[in-house]
mmCIF file of C-alpha atoms and ligand atoms in Angstrom:
data_model
loop_
_atom_site.group_PDB
_atom_site.id
_atom_site.type_symbol
_atom_site.label_atom_id
_atom_site.label_comp_id
_atom_site.label_asym_id
_atom_site.label_seq_id
_atom_site.Cartn_x
_atom_site.Cartn_y
_atom_site.Cartn_z
ATOM 1 C CA MET Z 1 25.917 75.240 -64.805
ATOM 2 C CA TYR Z 2 22.130 74.781 -64.426
ATOM 3 C CA ILE Z 3 20.558 71.890 -66.348
ATOM 4 C CA LEU Z 4 16.882 71.358 -66.918
ATOM 5 C CA ALA Z 5 16.214 67.607 -67.296
ATOM 6 C CA LEU Z 6 13.238 65.584 -68.367
ATOM 7 C CA GLU Z 7 12.418 61.894 -67.884
ATOM 8 C CA SER Z 8 9.401 60.039 -69.357
ATOM 9 C CA SER Z 9 10.672 56.558 -70.271
ATOM 10 C CA CYS Z 10 8.121 54.524 -68.301
ATOM 11 C CA ASP Z 11 5.391 55.455 -65.866
ATOM 12 C CA GLU Z 12 6.854 58.484 -64.152
ATOM 13 C CA THR Z 13 6.885 61.951 -65.703
ATOM 14 C CA SER Z 14 9.689 63.957 -64.141
ATOM 15 C CA ALA Z 15 11.331 67.355 -64.542
ATOM 16 C CA ALA Z 16 14.272 68.663 -62.542
ATOM 17 C CA VAL Z 17 16.760 71.509 -62.288
ATOM 18 C CA VAL Z 18 20.206 70.531 -61.148
ATOM 19 C CA GLU Z 19 23.351 72.573 -60.521
ATOM 20 C CA MET Z 20 26.446 70.768 -61.828
ATOM 21 C CA GLY Z 21 30.079 71.652 -61.680
ATOM 22 C CA GLU Z 22 32.354 71.741 -58.633
ATOM 23 C CA LYS Z 23 29.284 70.868 -56.566
ATOM 24 C CA ARG Z 24 26.458 68.597 -57.707
ATOM 25 C CA LYS Z 25 23.141 69.737 -56.381
ATOM 26 C CA ILE Z 26 19.410 69.064 -56.921
ATOM 27 C CA LEU Z 27 17.478 72.358 -56.960
ATOM 28 C CA SER Z 28 14.151 70.704 -57.814
ATOM 29 C CA ASN Z 29 13.023 67.240 -58.770
ATOM 30 C CA ILE Z 30 9.313 66.889 -59.506
ATOM 31 C CA VAL Z 31 8.069 63.362 -60.099
ATOM 32 C CA ALA Z 32 4.461 62.780 -61.271
ATOM 33 C CA SER Z 33 3.843 59.055 -60.855
ATOM 34 C CA GLN Z 34 1.184 57.202 -62.862
ATOM 35 C CA VAL Z 35 1.499 54.095 -60.685
ATOM 36 C CA GLU Z 36 -2.107 54.223 -59.363
ATOM 37 C CA THR Z 37 -3.518 54.350 -62.900
ATOM 38 C CA HIS Z 38 -1.442 51.368 -64.101
ATOM 39 C CA ALA Z 39 -2.097 49.372 -60.877
ATOM 40 C CA LEU Z 40 -5.660 48.835 -62.132
ATOM 41 C CA TYR Z 41 -4.237 46.723 -64.991
ATOM 42 C CA GLY Z 42 -1.461 44.956 -63.021
ATOM 43 C CA GLY Z 43 1.317 46.638 -65.082
ATOM 44 C CA VAL Z 44 2.190 49.571 -67.267
ATOM 45 C CA VAL Z 45 -0.176 50.198 -70.241
ATOM 46 C CA PRO Z 46 1.963 52.002 -72.846
ATOM 47 C CA GLU Z 47 -0.812 54.012 -74.448
ATOM 48 C CA ILE Z 48 -2.124 55.260 -71.117
ATOM 49 C CA ALA Z 49 1.498 56.146 -70.075
ATOM 50 C CA SER Z 50 2.056 58.279 -73.193
ATOM 51 C CA ARG Z 51 -1.162 60.148 -72.716
ATOM 52 C CA ALA Z 52 -0.480 60.790 -69.039
ATOM 53 C CA HIS Z 53 3.036 62.103 -69.887
ATOM 54 C CA ILE Z 54 1.539 64.584 -72.414
ATOM 55 C CA GLU Z 55 -0.883 65.833 -69.783
ATOM 56 C CA ALA Z 56 1.767 66.264 -67.088
ATOM 57 C CA ILE Z 57 4.997 67.339 -68.757
ATOM 58 C CA SER Z 58 4.367 71.032 -69.321
ATOM 59 C CA GLY Z 59 3.004 71.657 -65.766
ATOM 60 C CA ILE Z 60 5.778 69.767 -63.986
ATOM 61 C CA THR Z 61 8.465 71.511 -66.022
ATOM 62 C CA GLU Z 62 7.131 74.950 -64.936
ATOM 63 C CA GLU Z 63 6.946 73.569 -61.386
ATOM 64 C CA ALA Z 64 10.555 72.417 -61.532
ATOM 65 C CA LEU Z 65 11.791 75.795 -62.704
ATOM 66 C CA SER Z 66 9.754 77.765 -60.180
ATOM 67 C CA GLN Z 67 10.649 75.508 -57.259
ATOM 68 C CA ALA Z 68 14.313 75.805 -58.153
ATOM 69 C CA GLY Z 69 13.953 79.587 -58.474
ATOM 70 C CA ILE Z 70 15.900 79.448 -61.751
ATOM 71 C CA PRO Z 71 14.408 81.194 -64.832
ATOM 72 C CA LEU Z 72 14.833 79.515 -68.245
ATOM 73 C CA SER Z 73 17.289 82.277 -69.205
ATOM 74 C CA LYS Z 74 19.763 80.867 -66.687
ATOM 75 C CA ILE Z 75 19.488 77.248 -67.895
ATOM 76 C CA GLY Z 76 22.625 76.092 -69.748
ATOM 77 C CA ALA Z 77 21.309 72.889 -71.359
ATOM 78 C CA VAL Z 78 18.282 70.670 -71.621
ATOM 79 C CA GLY Z 79 18.858 66.962 -70.812
ATOM 80 C CA VAL Z 80 16.383 64.274 -71.780
ATOM 81 C CA THR Z 81 16.074 60.476 -71.639
ATOM 82 C CA ASN Z 82 15.903 59.227 -75.224
ATOM 83 C CA ARG Z 83 16.458 55.473 -74.639
ATOM 84 C CA PRO Z 84 15.671 52.795 -73.588
ATOM 85 C CA GLY Z 85 11.990 52.601 -72.584
ATOM 86 C CA LEU Z 86 8.480 52.637 -73.946
ATOM 87 C CA ILE Z 87 8.757 54.321 -77.322
ATOM 88 C CA GLY Z 88 5.573 56.366 -77.073
ATOM 89 C CA ALA Z 89 6.440 57.525 -73.570
ATOM 90 C CA LEU Z 90 10.028 58.494 -74.513
ATOM 91 C CA LEU Z 91 8.794 60.429 -77.520
ATOM 92 C CA VAL Z 92 6.750 62.725 -75.281
ATOM 93 C CA GLY Z 93 9.870 63.795 -73.285
ATOM 94 C CA VAL Z 94 12.057 63.993 -76.405
ATOM 95 C CA SER Z 95 9.578 66.120 -78.400
ATOM 96 C CA PHE Z 96 9.037 68.442 -75.455
ATOM 97 C CA ALA Z 97 12.807 68.823 -74.747
ATOM 98 C CA LYS Z 98 13.482 69.485 -78.440
ATOM 99 C CA ALA Z 99 10.894 72.241 -78.598
ATOM 100 C CA LEU Z 100 12.164 73.767 -75.365
ATOM 101 C CA ALA Z 101 15.798 73.681 -76.432
ATOM 102 C CA PHE Z 102 15.121 74.999 -79.954
ATOM 103 C CA SER Z 103 12.879 77.817 -78.850
ATOM 104 C CA ASN Z 104 15.333 78.993 -76.218
ATOM 105 C CA GLY Z 105 18.522 78.437 -78.138
ATOM 106 C CA LEU Z 106 19.777 75.783 -75.664
ATOM 107 C CA PRO Z 107 21.907 72.712 -76.265
ATOM 108 C CA LEU Z 108 19.918 69.451 -76.275
ATOM 109 C CA VAL Z 109 21.603 66.535 -74.518
ATOM 110 C CA PRO Z 110 20.278 62.938 -74.841
ATOM 111 C CA VAL Z 111 20.789 60.547 -71.917
ATOM 112 C CA VAL Z 112 20.619 56.766 -71.704
ATOM 113 C CA HIS Z 113 18.211 56.016 -68.902
ATOM 114 C CA ILE Z 114 20.395 53.347 -67.358
ATOM 115 C CA HIS Z 115 23.385 55.709 -67.240
ATOM 116 C CA GLY Z 116 21.132 58.222 -65.528
ATOM 117 C CA HIS Z 117 20.396 55.708 -62.733
ATOM 118 C CA VAL Z 118 24.144 55.400 -62.113
ATOM 119 C CA ALA Z 119 24.479 59.191 -62.048
ATOM 120 C CA ALA Z 120 21.900 59.424 -59.261
ATOM 121 C CA ASN Z 121 24.811 58.563 -56.986
ATOM 122 C CA TYR Z 122 26.785 61.722 -57.811
ATOM 123 C CA PHE Z 123 24.560 63.915 -55.630
ATOM 124 C CA SER Z 124 25.087 61.828 -52.447
ATOM 125 C CA TYR Z 125 28.741 61.245 -53.013
ATOM 126 C CA GLN Z 126 30.294 64.514 -54.085
ATOM 127 C CA ASP Z 127 33.707 62.928 -54.555
ATOM 128 C CA LEU Z 128 32.486 59.894 -56.481
ATOM 129 C CA LYS Z 129 34.104 59.671 -59.898
ATOM 130 C CA PRO Z 130 34.847 56.885 -62.404
ATOM 131 C CA PRO Z 131 36.322 54.365 -62.756
ATOM 132 C CA PHE Z 132 33.978 52.124 -60.792
ATOM 133 C CA LEU Z 133 31.771 49.058 -61.131
ATOM 134 C CA ALA Z 134 27.997 49.591 -61.194
ATOM 135 C CA LEU Z 135 24.947 47.325 -60.972
ATOM 136 C CA VAL Z 136 21.762 48.842 -62.358
ATOM 137 C CA ALA Z 137 18.669 46.842 -61.345
ATOM 138 C CA SER Z 138 15.294 48.162 -62.303
ATOM 139 C CA GLY Z 139 11.924 47.034 -63.626
ATOM 140 C CA GLY Z 140 13.267 46.815 -67.155
ATOM 141 C CA HIS Z 141 17.047 46.260 -66.795
ATOM 142 C CA THR Z 142 19.671 44.426 -64.837
ATOM 143 C CA SER Z 143 23.299 45.072 -65.849
ATOM 144 C CA PHE Z 144 26.785 45.165 -64.472
ATOM 145 C CA LEU Z 145 28.545 48.147 -65.974
ATOM 146 C CA GLU Z 146 32.175 49.013 -65.851
ATOM 147 C CA VAL Z 147 32.059 52.805 -65.737
ATOM 148 C CA ARG Z 148 35.435 53.806 -67.217
ATOM 149 C CA SER Z 149 34.753 57.511 -67.436
ATOM 150 C CA TYR Z 150 31.610 59.675 -66.877
ATOM 151 C CA THR Z 151 30.494 58.806 -70.401
ATOM 152 C CA ASP Z 152 32.169 55.448 -71.149
ATOM 153 C CA PHE Z 153 30.112 52.496 -70.003
ATOM 154 C CA VAL Z 154 30.981 48.899 -70.760
ATOM 155 C CA THR Z 155 28.413 46.214 -70.042
ATOM 156 C CA VAL Z 156 30.226 43.284 -68.394
ATOM 157 C CA GLY Z 157 27.141 41.290 -67.315
ATOM 158 C CA ARG Z 158 23.397 41.381 -67.720
ATOM 159 C CA THR Z 159 20.206 39.435 -67.285
ATOM 160 C CA ARG Z 160 19.497 37.071 -70.149
ATOM 161 C CA ASP Z 161 15.768 37.313 -69.657
ATOM 162 C CA ASP Z 162 13.691 39.099 -67.017
ATOM 163 C CA ALA Z 163 14.925 42.143 -65.069
ATOM 164 C CA MET Z 164 15.295 41.849 -61.304
ATOM 165 C CA GLY Z 165 12.416 44.298 -60.661
ATOM 166 C CA GLU Z 166 10.167 42.396 -63.040
ATOM 167 C CA ALA Z 167 10.768 39.163 -61.005
ATOM 168 C CA PHE Z 168 9.838 41.064 -57.792
ATOM 169 C CA ASP Z 169 6.723 42.554 -59.448
ATOM 170 C CA LYS Z 170 5.493 39.273 -61.023
ATOM 171 C CA VAL Z 171 5.921 37.207 -57.876
ATOM 172 C CA ALA Z 172 4.202 39.998 -55.908
ATOM 173 C CA ARG Z 173 1.343 40.022 -58.391
ATOM 174 C CA VAL Z 174 0.653 36.301 -57.903
ATOM 175 C CA MET Z 175 0.665 36.988 -54.156
ATOM 176 C CA GLY Z 176 -2.045 39.543 -54.723
ATOM 177 C CA ILE Z 177 0.104 42.637 -54.122
ATOM 178 C CA PRO Z 178 -0.738 45.580 -56.386
ATOM 179 C CA TYR Z 179 1.751 46.710 -59.105
ATOM 180 C CA PRO Z 180 4.586 47.538 -58.551
ATOM 181 C CA GLY Z 181 5.045 45.095 -55.695
ATOM 182 C CA GLY Z 182 8.775 45.436 -55.050
ATOM 183 C CA ALA Z 183 8.498 47.785 -52.120
ATOM 184 C CA GLU Z 184 5.817 45.700 -50.387
ATOM 185 C CA MET Z 185 7.874 42.497 -50.899
ATOM 186 C CA ASP Z 186 10.749 44.302 -49.153
ATOM 187 C CA ARG Z 187 8.500 45.087 -46.145
ATOM 188 C CA LEU Z 188 7.065 41.539 -46.000
ATOM 189 C CA ALA Z 189 10.522 40.005 -46.247
ATOM 190 C CA THR Z 190 11.613 41.820 -43.106
ATOM 191 C CA MET Z 191 9.030 39.787 -41.143
ATOM 192 C CA GLY Z 192 9.727 36.396 -42.640
ATOM 193 C CA ARG Z 193 12.345 33.612 -42.394
ATOM 194 C CA ALA Z 194 14.802 33.813 -45.241
ATOM 195 C CA ASP Z 195 15.682 30.064 -44.954
ATOM 196 C CA ALA Z 196 12.033 28.829 -44.908
ATOM 197 C CA LEU Z 197 11.997 27.935 -48.608
ATOM 198 C CA VAL Z 198 14.741 27.107 -51.114
ATOM 199 C CA PHE Z 199 14.533 28.473 -54.664
ATOM 200 C CA PRO Z 200 16.849 28.160 -57.652
ATOM 201 C CA SER Z 201 19.586 30.772 -57.950
ATOM 202 C CA ALA Z 202 19.423 33.493 -60.581
ATOM 203 C CA ALA Z 203 23.212 33.478 -60.948
ATOM 204 C CA ILE Z 204 23.959 31.512 -64.132
ATOM 205 C CA PRO Z 205 26.691 28.974 -63.114
ATOM 206 C CA ASP Z 206 28.882 29.432 -66.211
ATOM 207 C CA GLY Z 207 31.579 31.817 -64.988
ATOM 208 C CA SER Z 208 29.874 34.780 -66.730
ATOM 209 C CA LEU Z 209 28.493 37.809 -64.983
ATOM 210 C CA ASP Z 210 25.012 37.082 -66.306
ATOM 211 C CA PHE Z 211 21.735 36.433 -64.493
ATOM 212 C CA SER Z 212 18.527 34.644 -65.365
ATOM 213 C CA PHE Z 213 15.587 35.747 -63.252
ATOM 214 C CA SER Z 214 12.901 34.068 -65.367
ATOM 215 C CA GLY Z 215 13.581 30.525 -63.974
ATOM 216 C CA LEU Z 216 13.463 31.776 -60.390
ATOM 217 C CA LYS Z 217 10.295 33.787 -61.081
ATOM 218 C CA THR Z 218 8.521 30.847 -62.725
ATOM 219 C CA HIS Z 219 9.615 28.461 -59.994
ATOM 220 C CA VAL Z 220 8.218 30.670 -57.241
ATOM 221 C CA ILE Z 221 4.947 31.280 -59.141
ATOM 222 C CA ASN Z 222 4.526 27.532 -59.788
ATOM 223 C CA TYR Z 223 5.177 26.860 -56.103
ATOM 224 C CA LEU Z 224 2.450 29.345 -55.134
ATOM 225 C CA HIS Z 225 -0.069 27.777 -57.607
ATOM 226 C CA THR Z 226 0.712 24.248 -56.454
ATOM 227 C CA GLN Z 227 0.302 25.100 -52.803
ATOM 228 C CA LYS Z 228 -2.996 26.776 -53.618
ATOM 229 C CA LEU Z 229 -4.261 23.680 -55.531
ATOM 230 C CA ARG Z 230 -3.298 21.556 -52.536
ATOM 231 C CA GLY Z 231 -5.187 23.884 -50.268
ATOM 232 C CA GLN Z 232 -2.002 24.628 -48.286
ATOM 233 C CA GLU Z 233 -1.354 28.001 -46.746
ATOM 234 C CA VAL Z 234 1.860 29.776 -47.695
ATOM 235 C CA SER Z 235 3.315 32.327 -45.278
ATOM 236 C CA ARG Z 236 3.560 35.550 -47.332
ATOM 237 C CA GLU Z 237 6.344 36.779 -45.088
ATOM 238 C CA ASP Z 238 8.419 33.559 -45.460
ATOM 239 C CA LEU Z 239 7.891 33.483 -49.210
ATOM 240 C CA ALA Z 240 8.953 37.160 -49.570
ATOM 241 C CA ALA Z 241 11.966 36.587 -47.346
ATOM 242 C CA SER Z 242 13.067 33.401 -49.087
ATOM 243 C CA PHE Z 243 12.591 34.896 -52.571
ATOM 244 C CA THR Z 244 14.504 37.988 -51.537
ATOM 245 C CA GLU Z 245 17.286 35.915 -50.034
ATOM 246 C CA THR Z 246 17.633 33.976 -53.353
ATOM 247 C CA VAL Z 247 17.887 37.225 -55.298
ATOM 248 C CA VAL Z 248 20.359 38.736 -52.834
ATOM 249 C CA SER Z 249 22.604 35.682 -52.741
ATOM 250 C CA SER Z 250 22.554 35.509 -56.518
ATOM 251 C CA VAL Z 251 23.737 39.103 -56.763
ATOM 252 C CA ARG Z 252 26.384 38.556 -54.072
ATOM 253 C CA LYS Z 253 27.836 35.678 -56.087
ATOM 254 C CA LYS Z 254 28.117 37.656 -59.289
ATOM 255 C CA LEU Z 255 29.272 40.844 -57.537
ATOM 256 C CA SER Z 256 32.182 38.998 -56.039
ATOM 257 C CA LEU Z 257 33.144 37.719 -59.475
ATOM 258 C CA ALA Z 258 32.633 41.133 -61.087
ATOM 259 C CA LEU Z 259 34.885 42.828 -58.546
ATOM 260 C CA GLU Z 260 37.578 40.221 -59.096
ATOM 261 C CA ARG Z 261 37.360 40.477 -62.906
ATOM 262 C CA THR Z 262 37.299 44.259 -63.180
ATOM 263 C CA GLY Z 263 39.617 45.076 -60.283
ATOM 264 C CA CYS Z 264 37.334 47.980 -59.370
ATOM 265 C CA ARG Z 265 37.700 49.367 -55.829
ATOM 266 C CA THR Z 266 34.361 51.187 -55.827
ATOM 267 C CA PHE Z 267 30.915 49.628 -56.322
ATOM 268 C CA VAL Z 268 27.812 51.673 -57.181
ATOM 269 C CA LEU Z 269 24.317 50.171 -56.839
ATOM 270 C CA ALA Z 270 21.487 51.905 -58.768
ATOM 271 C CA GLY Z 271 18.016 51.591 -60.222
ATOM 272 C CA GLY Z 272 14.610 51.064 -58.695
ATOM 273 C CA VAL Z 273 15.507 47.768 -56.990
ATOM 274 C CA SER Z 274 18.465 49.405 -55.276
ATOM 275 C CA ALA Z 275 15.836 50.786 -52.846
ATOM 276 C CA ASN Z 276 15.521 47.176 -51.494
ATOM 277 C CA SER Z 277 16.731 47.257 -47.923
ATOM 278 C CA HIS Z 278 17.927 43.665 -47.841
ATOM 279 C CA LEU Z 279 19.963 43.993 -51.042
ATOM 280 C CA ARG Z 280 21.501 47.332 -49.950
ATOM 281 C CA GLU Z 281 22.535 46.008 -46.547
ATOM 282 C CA ALA Z 282 23.950 42.677 -47.856
ATOM 283 C CA LEU Z 283 26.019 44.353 -50.597
ATOM 284 C CA ARG Z 284 27.168 47.095 -48.226
ATOM 285 C CA ARG Z 285 28.458 44.420 -45.821
ATOM 286 C CA ASP Z 286 30.152 42.458 -48.579
ATOM 287 C CA CYS Z 287 31.906 45.548 -49.907
ATOM 288 C CA GLU Z 288 32.988 46.647 -46.428
ATOM 289 C CA ALA Z 289 34.455 43.212 -45.760
ATOM 290 C CA ARG Z 290 36.532 43.433 -48.975
ATOM 291 C CA GLY Z 291 37.649 47.058 -48.438
ATOM 292 C CA ILE Z 292 35.567 48.216 -51.403
ATOM 293 C CA ARG Z 293 33.760 51.561 -51.355
ATOM 294 C CA PHE Z 294 30.008 51.054 -51.514
ATOM 295 C CA CYS Z 295 27.678 53.698 -52.914
ATOM 296 C CA VAL Z 296 23.873 53.621 -53.285
ATOM 297 C CA PRO Z 297 21.422 56.570 -53.737
ATOM 298 C CA PRO Z 298 18.922 57.450 -51.011
ATOM 299 C CA PRO Z 299 15.632 55.539 -51.641
ATOM 300 C CA SER Z 300 14.066 58.741 -53.027
ATOM 301 C CA LEU Z 301 16.600 58.777 -55.928
ATOM 302 C CA CYS Z 302 16.553 55.039 -56.682
ATOM 303 C CA GLY Z 303 13.429 55.135 -58.807
ATOM 304 C CA ASP Z 304 12.924 57.055 -62.011
ATOM 305 C CA ASN Z 305 13.468 60.788 -61.633
ATOM 306 C CA ALA Z 306 14.794 63.619 -63.788
ATOM 307 C CA ALA Z 307 17.533 64.825 -61.431
ATOM 308 C CA MET Z 308 19.600 61.770 -62.218
ATOM 309 C CA ILE Z 309 19.140 62.456 -65.951
ATOM 310 C CA GLY Z 310 20.311 66.057 -65.364
ATOM 311 C CA ALA Z 311 23.493 64.766 -63.617
ATOM 312 C CA GLN Z 312 24.375 62.475 -66.524
ATOM 313 C CA ALA Z 313 23.428 65.157 -69.107
ATOM 314 C CA TYR Z 314 26.067 67.457 -67.647
ATOM 315 C CA TYR Z 315 28.860 64.965 -68.306
ATOM 316 C CA GLU Z 316 27.459 64.110 -71.750
ATOM 317 C CA PHE Z 317 27.451 67.878 -72.467
ATOM 318 C CA LEU Z 318 31.094 68.225 -71.336
ATOM 319 C CA ALA Z 319 31.938 65.322 -73.659
ATOM 320 C CA GLY Z 320 30.406 67.295 -76.570
ATOM 321 C CA ARG Z 321 27.462 64.953 -76.985
ATOM 322 C CA VAL Z 322 24.948 67.607 -77.994
ATOM 323 C CA ALA Z 323 22.126 66.377 -80.302
ATOM 324 C CA PRO Z 324 20.684 68.065 -83.397
ATOM 325 C CA SER Z 325 16.980 68.805 -83.410
ATOM 326 C CA SER Z 326 16.469 65.616 -85.435
ATOM 327 C CA LEU Z 327 17.107 63.630 -82.166
ATOM 328 C CA ASN Z 328 14.939 60.505 -82.003
ATOM 329 C CA ALA Z 329 13.821 58.146 -79.193
ATOM 330 C CA TYR Z 330 14.650 54.411 -79.193
ATOM 331 C CA ALA Z 331 13.072 51.528 -77.270
ATOM 332 C CA SER Z 332 16.306 49.545 -76.988
ATOM 333 C CA ALA Z 333 19.395 50.271 -74.884
ATOM 334 C CA GLU Z 334 21.823 50.213 -77.831
HETATM 335 O O1 KG4 S 1 14.184 52.215 -61.942
HETATM 336 P P1 KG4 S 1 12.673 52.046 -61.816
HETATM 337 O O2 KG4 S 1 11.942 53.051 -60.991
HETATM 338 O O3 KG4 S 1 11.984 51.963 -63.213
HETATM 339 C C1 KG4 S 1 12.593 51.306 -64.288
HETATM 340 O O4 KG4 S 1 13.453 51.928 -64.909
HETATM 341 O O5 KG4 S 1 12.182 50.160 -64.512
HETATM 342 O O6 KG4 S 1 12.480 50.610 -61.180
HETATM 343 C C2 KG4 S 1 11.207 50.134 -60.810
HETATM 344 C C3 KG4 S 1 11.351 48.714 -60.217
HETATM 345 C C4 KG4 S 1 9.974 48.026 -60.056
HETATM 346 O O7 KG4 S 1 10.088 46.741 -60.541
HETATM 347 C C5 KG4 S 1 9.817 48.038 -58.505
HETATM 348 O O8 KG4 S 1 9.030 46.999 -58.012
HETATM 349 C C6 KG4 S 1 11.218 47.941 -58.037
HETATM 350 O O9 KG4 S 1 11.952 48.792 -58.915
HETATM 351 N N1 KG4 S 1 11.377 48.328 -56.622
HETATM 352 C C7 KG4 S 1 11.788 47.481 -55.673
HETATM 353 C C8 KG4 S 1 11.803 48.234 -54.479
HETATM 354 N N2 KG4 S 1 11.427 49.482 -54.758
HETATM 355 C C9 KG4 S 1 11.163 49.547 -56.104
HETATM 356 N N3 KG4 S 1 12.138 46.175 -55.710
HETATM 357 C C10 KG4 S 1 12.507 45.617 -54.619
HETATM 358 N N4 KG4 S 1 12.496 46.200 -53.391
HETATM 359 C C11 KG4 S 1 12.166 47.520 -53.286
HETATM 360 N N5 KG4 S 1 12.203 48.155 -52.079
HETATM 361 ZN ZN1 ZN S 2 14.538 53.359 -64.333
#
């Protein structure tokens, strides 16, 4: 079955055609990033994002179909992210998908963005199927999910404040790195000493599977400001490496607990922050040492893209979760 999918929840407009069934294959995955526009303001400006989605969505959908070599007449369903995200941005994708589905007599399938991130893994691991444990870490979300079936997700842990990606981006911003700074922090961390500085853990020490990244973020930012006031140089590489090490060790702690609690034998990492080389390698090693299967998308599929939405839309469609044309968009996850 061919699925045309659309994603517009934040600052990337994306359209993709995926082939789902026995094999799971990406035929096209066009991503129009607005990052450079938002970098001028140090973060995503919702109104600008909505406008840019409107300008891009029609053209990239045509591009996705033509690159895949699949005419609309062969598409079996239209998948679209309808939550969570920036409401104005989401509405662009949802309205466009509705019109496309209605005018072509196609089923319209809503997808939860976070579930789409998990589904990005299905392309690289053809035999991957639930149940498994997942950690989705992005600019807006950080959650441990027990994935019981392709469409049954139970949140077993989450951040109580900032998302992991947000912590990376805010620390990077104070260091003068343009938005979004996660990838540059990753590169700097490779050249620094991870034990140069000690920061407070983001793993809440209460036996839960929850994180708090806000305290860590504020601590690092305060440290940077204090050093500046004192006129003392801070090694950017050491700071990035020590901050990353704190994030990674916080995740390792909670992952160990989550695997114990859920009894899952497969762990899936997903979301924009899953592109982080230090996090990927540390969690891969931990899983290998415990005999747990470790899955993570290639870096190109970690960030927001429509192919992952198409993969999840297929399973939502199989589960009968087709939406009426009154489908709405929602800013919140639930
Ligand atoms: O999933 P995503 O593309 O968008 C949201 O749904 O939020 O995630 C974007 C986040 C940003 O915070 C970005 O800085 C972060 O993922 N990110 C990284 C890396 N690449 C992207 N964070 C750490 N290391 C990276 N290599
Ligand atoms: Zn995302």
